[in-house]
Amino acid sequence: MRVLRVGGGRPLSGAVAVHGAKNSVLPILAAAILAGGVSVIHNCPALTDVDAAVAILRHLGCRVQREGETVTVDSSALTRMDIPDALMREMRSSVIFLGAILARCGQAELSFPGGCELGPRPIDLHLSALRSMGAEIDAACGGIRCRGRLHGAELSLSLPSVGATENIMLAACAADGVTVISNAAREPEIVDLQNFLRTLGADIDGAGTSTVTIRGGAPLHGGEHTVIADRIVGATYLAAAAATGGHVALEGLDRRWLLPVLDAFRQAGCTVSGGEKRVELRCDRPLTGVRPIRTAPYPGFPTDAQPMVMAAFCGGRGTAVFVENIFENRYRQAAELARMGADIRVEGRVAVVCGVPRLHAARLEAADLRGGAALVVAALAAEGESQIAGLRHIDRGYARLEEDLSSLGADIRRVDVDTDTGTERQRETL
């Protein structure tokens, strides 16, 4: 069994470049289907979710090559319009291929997506929007079958869903006429997708605001694009610095993408600074209490950052209240943190974290992607050496976690452990 061994108690210090955003590269890879040519995507992190997306592209008939952090997709030879169940189950974001395949082929067939079990995440908004654009959809027996010639539409989302916004953007590129998305998601990753679509020749604007307009039918071609830095990976490293009393600078990350997270750490006593390509955090004393932290769609506090920030406050000197408004099962890390001595009380969507003088090492199991990252943050601040299993979750969203944290002074390594004896079989230095 592969685990992380994390020795706690070392303040993190130094600078690190943040790798490409998982939540950008996945829809961008799907968008490459639209081009019917060659797309070159830089700053593409080596994640298992990216591997799953590449496998889907290859199944569809695309030729895909990776050299380092550059992925080249030639979609000219697209031969299929279906995604098998085994590939769909690999990640939740696989549903983003629906709009792209439908736009390119006029039909699409796939099963419902998998991913982390964070509670119900229905794709009703995706399907309703595509129906409004002229698609005929049969969603029964665990599968989705779509066909039809798409046309422009005025669409108002009941909530600013990132996935629905992206799927509509992709489908609308091939629709006849103009599509307007109201109450669209505003995340930086939506802007990144728009920028890539523009390199392909799409006529689209408004990303980053609540109204996105796509004028369909523009001739598309291949393009070249560099993916933005991953703001959630950045939030993880900032949380680790705050938890350990460190001083960390993140290169390549726009400070504005993390304002609610930075504000929470500033309230807790950290010094925060930065600009368009750099974020810096210094923490010289235990974190103090803060105002309630409520997750919300961008530009609110990101739900994906909540577990790691919660972990940072576990060893503080005050109380932090979290209100989770996006996913109902987003506190799965709380029970594992309690094994380390954390004082966390969960009631429905509210979690109250009372800081304790110290956390202690423990054997831990990651239950989902961000919950696993939260365990790493807590282990870095705890006394002794912790062992974290369930790395398949962490590897979905962190390309070089051990390498980056080690460069900042952390004692962290990935090893093979005998499941019967608990002894280390092989040590792998990254």
Tab-separated table of C-alpha atoms in Angstrom, residues 55-342:
chain	number	residue	atom	x	y	z
A	55	ALA	CA	-8.013	8.189	-21.974
A	56	ILE	CA	-11.448	9.522	-22.972
A	57	LEU	CA	-9.945	11.542	-25.820
A	58	ARG	CA	-8.061	8.509	-27.107
A	59	HIS	CA	-11.197	6.362	-26.893
A	60	LEU	CA	-12.979	8.946	-29.030
A	61	GLY	CA	-10.268	8.626	-31.675
A	62	CYS	CA	-8.097	11.634	-30.870
A	63	ARG	CA	-4.319	11.361	-31.018
A	64	VAL	CA	-2.825	12.615	-27.746
A	65	GLN	CA	0.824	13.105	-26.830
A	66	ARG	CA	2.354	14.385	-23.605
A	67	GLU	CA	5.829	15.844	-23.240
A	68	GLY	CA	6.400	17.047	-19.713
A	69	GLU	CA	3.619	19.495	-18.910
A	70	THR	CA	2.586	19.985	-22.552
A	71	VAL	CA	-0.260	17.920	-24.007
A	72	THR	CA	-0.944	17.906	-27.746
A	73	VAL	CA	-4.400	16.817	-28.941
A	74	ASP	CA	-5.160	16.089	-32.594
A	75	SER	CA	-8.946	15.723	-32.809
A	76	SER	CA	-9.130	15.593	-36.603
A	77	ALA	CA	-9.620	11.822	-36.579
A	78	LEU	CA	-12.521	11.749	-34.067
A	79	THR	CA	-14.326	8.451	-34.744
A	80	ARG	CA	-16.638	7.878	-31.774
A	81	MET	CA	-19.316	9.779	-29.904
A	82	ASP	CA	-19.635	7.533	-26.828
A	83	ILE	CA	-17.773	7.251	-23.507
A	84	PRO	CA	-17.882	3.852	-21.758
A	85	ASP	CA	-18.983	3.518	-18.172
A	86	ALA	CA	-15.522	2.555	-16.909
A	87	LEU	CA	-14.024	5.855	-18.109
A	88	MET	CA	-16.975	7.944	-16.907
A	89	ARG	CA	-16.615	6.547	-13.399
A	90	GLU	CA	-13.040	7.795	-13.109
A	91	MET	CA	-13.985	11.426	-12.429
A	92	ARG	CA	-16.942	13.722	-11.942
A	93	SER	CA	-15.705	16.178	-14.560
A	94	SER	CA	-16.116	13.603	-17.328
A	95	VAL	CA	-19.609	15.014	-17.899
A	96	ILE	CA	-17.943	18.054	-19.475
A	97	PHE	CA	-17.352	15.960	-22.593
A	98	LEU	CA	-21.108	15.846	-23.219
A	99	GLY	CA	-21.400	19.352	-24.679
A	100	ALA	CA	-18.211	19.021	-26.718
A	101	ILE	CA	-19.112	15.651	-28.291
A	102	LEU	CA	-22.666	16.793	-29.037
A	103	ALA	CA	-21.356	19.974	-30.673
A	104	ARG	CA	-18.850	18.073	-32.822
A	105	CYS	CA	-20.871	14.947	-33.717
A	106	GLY	CA	-24.519	15.953	-33.370
A	107	GLN	CA	-24.990	13.123	-30.890
A	108	ALA	CA	-23.410	11.814	-27.698
A	109	GLU	CA	-23.786	8.789	-25.474
A	110	LEU	CA	-22.343	8.407	-21.977
A	111	SER	CA	-23.166	7.183	-18.489
A	112	PHE	CA	-23.535	9.311	-15.400
A	113	PRO	CA	-20.159	10.476	-14.038
A	114	GLY	CA	-18.274	9.318	-10.954
A	115	GLY	CA	-15.835	11.200	-8.694
A	116	CYS	CA	-15.626	12.058	-4.994
A	117	GLU	CA	-18.690	11.249	-2.900
A	118	LEU	CA	-19.484	14.741	-1.624
A	119	GLY	CA	-23.267	14.422	-1.796
A	120	PRO	CA	-25.784	14.857	-4.608
A	121	ARG	CA	-24.418	16.767	-7.589
A	122	PRO	CA	-27.156	16.414	-10.182
A	123	ILE	CA	-26.493	17.323	-13.801
A	124	ASP	CA	-30.066	18.486	-14.342
A	125	LEU	CA	-28.870	21.990	-15.221
A	126	HIS	CA	-26.629	20.595	-17.959
A	127	LEU	CA	-29.410	18.513	-19.500
A	128	SER	CA	-32.079	21.199	-19.196
A	129	ALA	CA	-29.868	23.743	-20.954
A	130	LEU	CA	-29.027	21.368	-23.793
A	131	ARG	CA	-32.724	20.577	-24.234
A	132	SER	CA	-33.426	24.293	-24.507
A	133	MET	CA	-30.811	24.409	-27.263
A	134	GLY	CA	-32.637	21.750	-29.267
A	135	ALA	CA	-31.060	18.509	-28.045
A	136	GLU	CA	-33.210	15.429	-27.645
A	137	ILE	CA	-32.061	13.701	-24.469
A	138	ASP	CA	-32.879	10.273	-23.073
A	139	ALA	CA	-31.507	9.953	-19.540
A	140	ALA	CA	-32.544	6.569	-18.200
A	141	CYS	CA	-31.008	3.377	-16.802
A	142	GLY	CA	-27.816	5.171	-15.794
A	143	GLY	CA	-27.060	6.462	-19.282
A	144	ILE	CA	-27.437	9.703	-21.233
A	145	ARG	CA	-28.175	9.746	-24.972
A	146	CYS	CA	-28.274	13.086	-26.769
A	147	ARG	CA	-28.838	14.009	-30.402
A	148	GLY	CA	-30.049	16.927	-32.456
A	149	ARG	CA	-29.023	20.094	-34.234
A	150	LEU	CA	-28.333	22.787	-31.664
A	151	HIS	CA	-29.548	26.366	-31.835
A	152	GLY	CA	-28.860	29.437	-29.733
A	153	ALA	CA	-30.943	30.120	-26.637
A	154	GLU	CA	-31.293	32.473	-23.702
A	155	LEU	CA	-30.515	30.402	-20.640
A	156	SER	CA	-30.855	31.453	-17.006
A	157	LEU	CA	-29.215	29.059	-14.548
A	158	SER	CA	-30.966	28.566	-11.209
A	159	LEU	CA	-27.513	28.495	-9.612
A	160	PRO	CA	-24.100	29.428	-11.053
A	161	SER	CA	-22.946	25.878	-11.774
A	162	VAL	CA	-19.387	25.691	-13.089
A	163	GLY	CA	-19.947	22.446	-14.968
A	164	ALA	CA	-23.216	23.569	-16.533
A	165	THR	CA	-21.692	26.878	-17.626
A	166	GLU	CA	-18.776	25.051	-19.249
A	167	ASN	CA	-20.960	22.467	-20.986
A	168	ILE	CA	-23.187	25.186	-22.428
A	169	MET	CA	-20.165	27.174	-23.618
A	170	LEU	CA	-18.809	24.143	-25.453
A	171	ALA	CA	-22.125	23.140	-27.002
A	172	ALA	CA	-22.984	26.715	-27.989
A	173	CYS	CA	-19.825	27.081	-30.078
A	174	ALA	CA	-21.413	24.830	-32.713
A	175	ALA	CA	-25.027	26.010	-32.302
A	176	ASP	CA	-26.843	28.104	-34.861
A	177	GLY	CA	-27.293	31.617	-33.504
A	178	VAL	CA	-26.511	33.319	-30.226
A	179	THR	CA	-26.558	31.704	-26.786
A	180	VAL	CA	-26.693	33.864	-23.672
A	181	ILE	CA	-26.025	32.340	-20.235
A	182	SER	CA	-27.404	34.351	-17.324
A	183	ASN	CA	-26.287	33.650	-13.749
A	184	ALA	CA	-23.224	31.967	-15.213
A	185	ALA	CA	-20.396	30.757	-12.999
A	186	ARG	CA	-17.670	33.398	-12.676
A	187	GLU	CA	-14.646	31.314	-11.646
A	188	PRO	CA	-11.200	32.073	-13.114
A	189	GLU	CA	-11.347	28.642	-14.740
A	190	ILE	CA	-14.359	29.793	-16.780
A	191	VAL	CA	-12.297	32.723	-18.043
A	192	ASP	CA	-9.465	30.324	-18.880
A	193	LEU	CA	-11.828	28.145	-20.918
A	194	GLN	CA	-13.104	31.212	-22.778
A	195	ASN	CA	-9.541	32.232	-23.606
A	196	PHE	CA	-8.801	28.791	-25.027
A	197	LEU	CA	-12.018	28.758	-27.066
A	198	ARG	CA	-11.022	32.120	-28.517
A	199	THR	CA	-7.705	30.655	-29.658
A	200	LEU	CA	-9.766	28.053	-31.526
A	201	GLY	CA	-11.700	30.821	-33.264
A	202	ALA	CA	-14.855	30.860	-31.136
A	203	ASP	CA	-16.806	34.108	-30.800
A	204	ILE	CA	-17.422	34.316	-27.055
A	205	ASP	CA	-17.239	36.954	-24.335
A	206	GLY	CA	-18.418	37.748	-20.826
A	207	ALA	CA	-16.608	35.000	-18.899
A	208	GLY	CA	-15.820	36.212	-15.397
A	209	THR	CA	-19.165	38.020	-15.214
A	210	SER	CA	-22.634	36.596	-14.641
A	211	THR	CA	-23.525	36.838	-18.354
A	212	VAL	CA	-21.669	34.885	-21.036
A	213	THR	CA	-22.524	35.317	-24.721
A	214	ILE	CA	-21.559	32.792	-27.383
A	215	ARG	CA	-22.166	33.500	-31.061
A	216	GLY	CA	-22.175	30.021	-32.545
A	217	GLY	CA	-21.105	28.792	-35.935
A	218	ALA	CA	-17.696	30.453	-36.166
A	219	PRO	CA	-15.169	28.228	-37.997
A	220	LEU	CA	-12.903	26.521	-35.467
A	221	HIS	CA	-9.304	25.380	-35.772
A	222	GLY	CA	-6.466	24.212	-33.583
A	223	GLY	CA	-4.795	26.494	-31.073
A	224	GLU	CA	-2.161	26.857	-28.363
A	225	HIS	CA	-2.841	27.784	-24.759
A	226	THR	CA	-1.196	27.893	-21.321
A	227	VAL	CA	-3.385	26.802	-18.408
A	228	ILE	CA	-3.651	29.123	-15.398
A	229	ALA	CA	-2.223	28.204	-11.984
A	230	ASP	CA	-4.346	26.114	-9.632
A	231	ARG	CA	-5.781	28.392	-6.960
A	232	ILE	CA	-6.871	25.442	-4.772
A	233	VAL	CA	-3.377	23.978	-4.754
A	234	GLY	CA	-2.233	27.471	-3.815
A	235	ALA	CA	-4.767	27.611	-0.971
A	236	THR	CA	-3.427	24.258	0.261
A	237	TYR	CA	0.147	25.555	0.497
A	238	LEU	CA	-1.011	28.737	2.208
A	239	ALA	CA	-2.970	26.676	4.743
A	240	ALA	CA	0.128	24.554	5.363
A	241	ALA	CA	2.210	27.696	5.965
A	242	ALA	CA	-0.406	29.094	8.348
A	243	ALA	CA	-0.700	25.791	10.216
A	244	THR	CA	3.061	25.421	10.720
A	245	GLY	CA	3.871	29.060	11.463
A	246	GLY	CA	5.756	29.529	8.230
A	247	HIS	CA	6.470	32.025	5.472
A	248	VAL	CA	5.607	30.920	1.929
A	249	ALA	CA	5.452	32.673	-1.438
A	250	LEU	CA	3.482	31.216	-4.360
A	251	GLU	CA	4.692	32.064	-7.840
A	252	GLY	CA	2.381	32.336	-10.844
A	253	LEU	CA	-0.842	32.649	-8.847
A	254	ASP	CA	-3.072	35.724	-8.967
A	255	ARG	CA	-3.820	36.964	-5.446
A	256	ARG	CA	-7.312	38.098	-6.518
A	257	TRP	CA	-8.418	34.501	-7.085
A	258	LEU	CA	-8.080	33.739	-3.364
A	259	LEU	CA	-9.271	36.925	-1.669
A	260	PRO	CA	-11.769	35.226	0.733
A	261	VAL	CA	-9.140	32.688	1.818
A	262	LEU	CA	-6.516	35.376	2.286
A	263	ASP	CA	-8.983	37.483	4.269
A	264	ALA	CA	-9.655	34.581	6.656
A	265	PHE	CA	-5.943	34.095	7.306
A	266	ARG	CA	-5.447	37.833	7.686
A	267	GLN	CA	-8.201	37.927	10.334
A	268	ALA	CA	-6.444	35.048	12.099
A	269	GLY	CA	-3.219	37.027	12.419
A	270	CYS	CA	-1.264	36.208	9.258
A	271	THR	CA	0.447	38.791	7.079
A	272	VAL	CA	-0.690	38.472	3.470
A	273	SER	CA	0.502	40.240	0.328
A	274	GLY	CA	0.828	39.695	-3.404
A	275	GLY	CA	-0.238	40.734	-6.878
A	276	GLU	CA	-1.165	39.283	-10.270
A	277	LYS	CA	1.558	36.620	-10.274
A	278	ARG	CA	2.510	36.150	-6.623
A	279	VAL	CA	0.901	35.451	-3.262
A	280	GLU	CA	2.804	35.582	0.022
A	281	LEU	CA	1.769	34.567	3.544
A	282	ARG	CA	3.665	34.862	6.816
A	283	CYS	CA	2.422	33.440	10.121
A	284	ASP	CA	4.446	34.139	13.260
A	285	ARG	CA	1.983	32.934	15.915
A	286	PRO	CA	-0.930	30.507	16.362
A	287	LEU	CA	-4.052	31.395	14.422
A	288	THR	CA	-6.760	33.265	16.306
A	289	GLY	CA	-10.533	33.100	15.900
A	290	VAL	CA	-12.230	34.557	12.823
A	291	ARG	CA	-15.677	35.494	11.620
A	292	PRO	CA	-17.788	32.574	10.303
A	293	ILE	CA	-16.433	31.191	7.035
A	294	ARG	CA	-19.270	30.502	4.597
A	295	THR	CA	-18.579	28.709	1.335
A	296	ALA	CA	-20.189	30.200	-1.760
A	297	PRO	CA	-19.795	30.292	-5.536
A	298	TYR	CA	-16.946	32.463	-6.812
A	299	PRO	CA	-16.043	35.135	-5.798
A	300	GLY	CA	-17.104	33.735	-2.428
A	301	PHE	CA	-15.088	31.397	-0.226
A	302	PRO	CA	-14.334	28.272	-2.317
A	303	THR	CA	-15.744	25.014	-1.012
A	304	ASP	CA	-12.650	23.232	-2.346
A	305	ALA	CA	-10.444	25.241	0.034
A	306	GLN	CA	-12.612	24.731	3.115
A	307	PRO	CA	-11.116	21.392	4.297
A	308	MET	CA	-7.520	22.631	4.205
A	309	VAL	CA	-8.365	25.916	5.935
A	310	MET	CA	-10.272	23.965	8.588
A	311	ALA	CA	-7.171	21.830	9.169
A	312	ALA	CA	-5.035	24.946	9.648
A	313	PHE	CA	-7.360	26.265	12.353
A	314	CYS	CA	-7.346	22.993	14.315
A	315	GLY	CA	-4.086	23.953	16.023
A	316	GLY	CA	-4.999	27.600	16.543
A	317	ARG	CA	-5.906	29.545	19.681
A	318	GLY	CA	-9.426	30.594	18.824
A	319	THR	CA	-12.686	29.357	17.338
A	320	ALA	CA	-13.551	29.114	13.663
A	321	VAL	CA	-17.074	28.394	12.434
A	322	PHE	CA	-17.559	26.927	8.952
A	323	VAL	CA	-20.843	26.936	7.065
A	324	GLU	CA	-20.787	24.656	4.014
A	325	ASN	CA	-23.303	25.871	1.433
A	326	ILE	CA	-22.184	23.846	-1.617
A	327	PHE	CA	-21.724	20.146	-0.733
A	328	GLU	CA	-23.498	18.396	2.102
A	329	ASN	CA	-20.704	15.857	2.717
A	330	ARG	CA	-17.775	18.277	2.663
A	331	TYR	CA	-16.808	17.620	6.312
A	332	ARG	CA	-15.589	14.067	5.797
A	333	GLN	CA	-12.122	15.119	6.960
A	334	ALA	CA	-13.432	16.096	10.421
A	335	ALA	CA	-13.423	12.572	11.883
A	336	GLU	CA	-9.836	11.959	10.757
A	337	LEU	CA	-8.700	15.319	12.122
A	338	ALA	CA	-10.301	14.377	15.449
A	339	ARG	CA	-8.003	11.328	15.525
A	340	MET	CA	-5.154	13.845	15.737
A	341	GLY	CA	-6.715	15.588	18.727
A	342	ALA	CA	-8.653	18.290	16.873
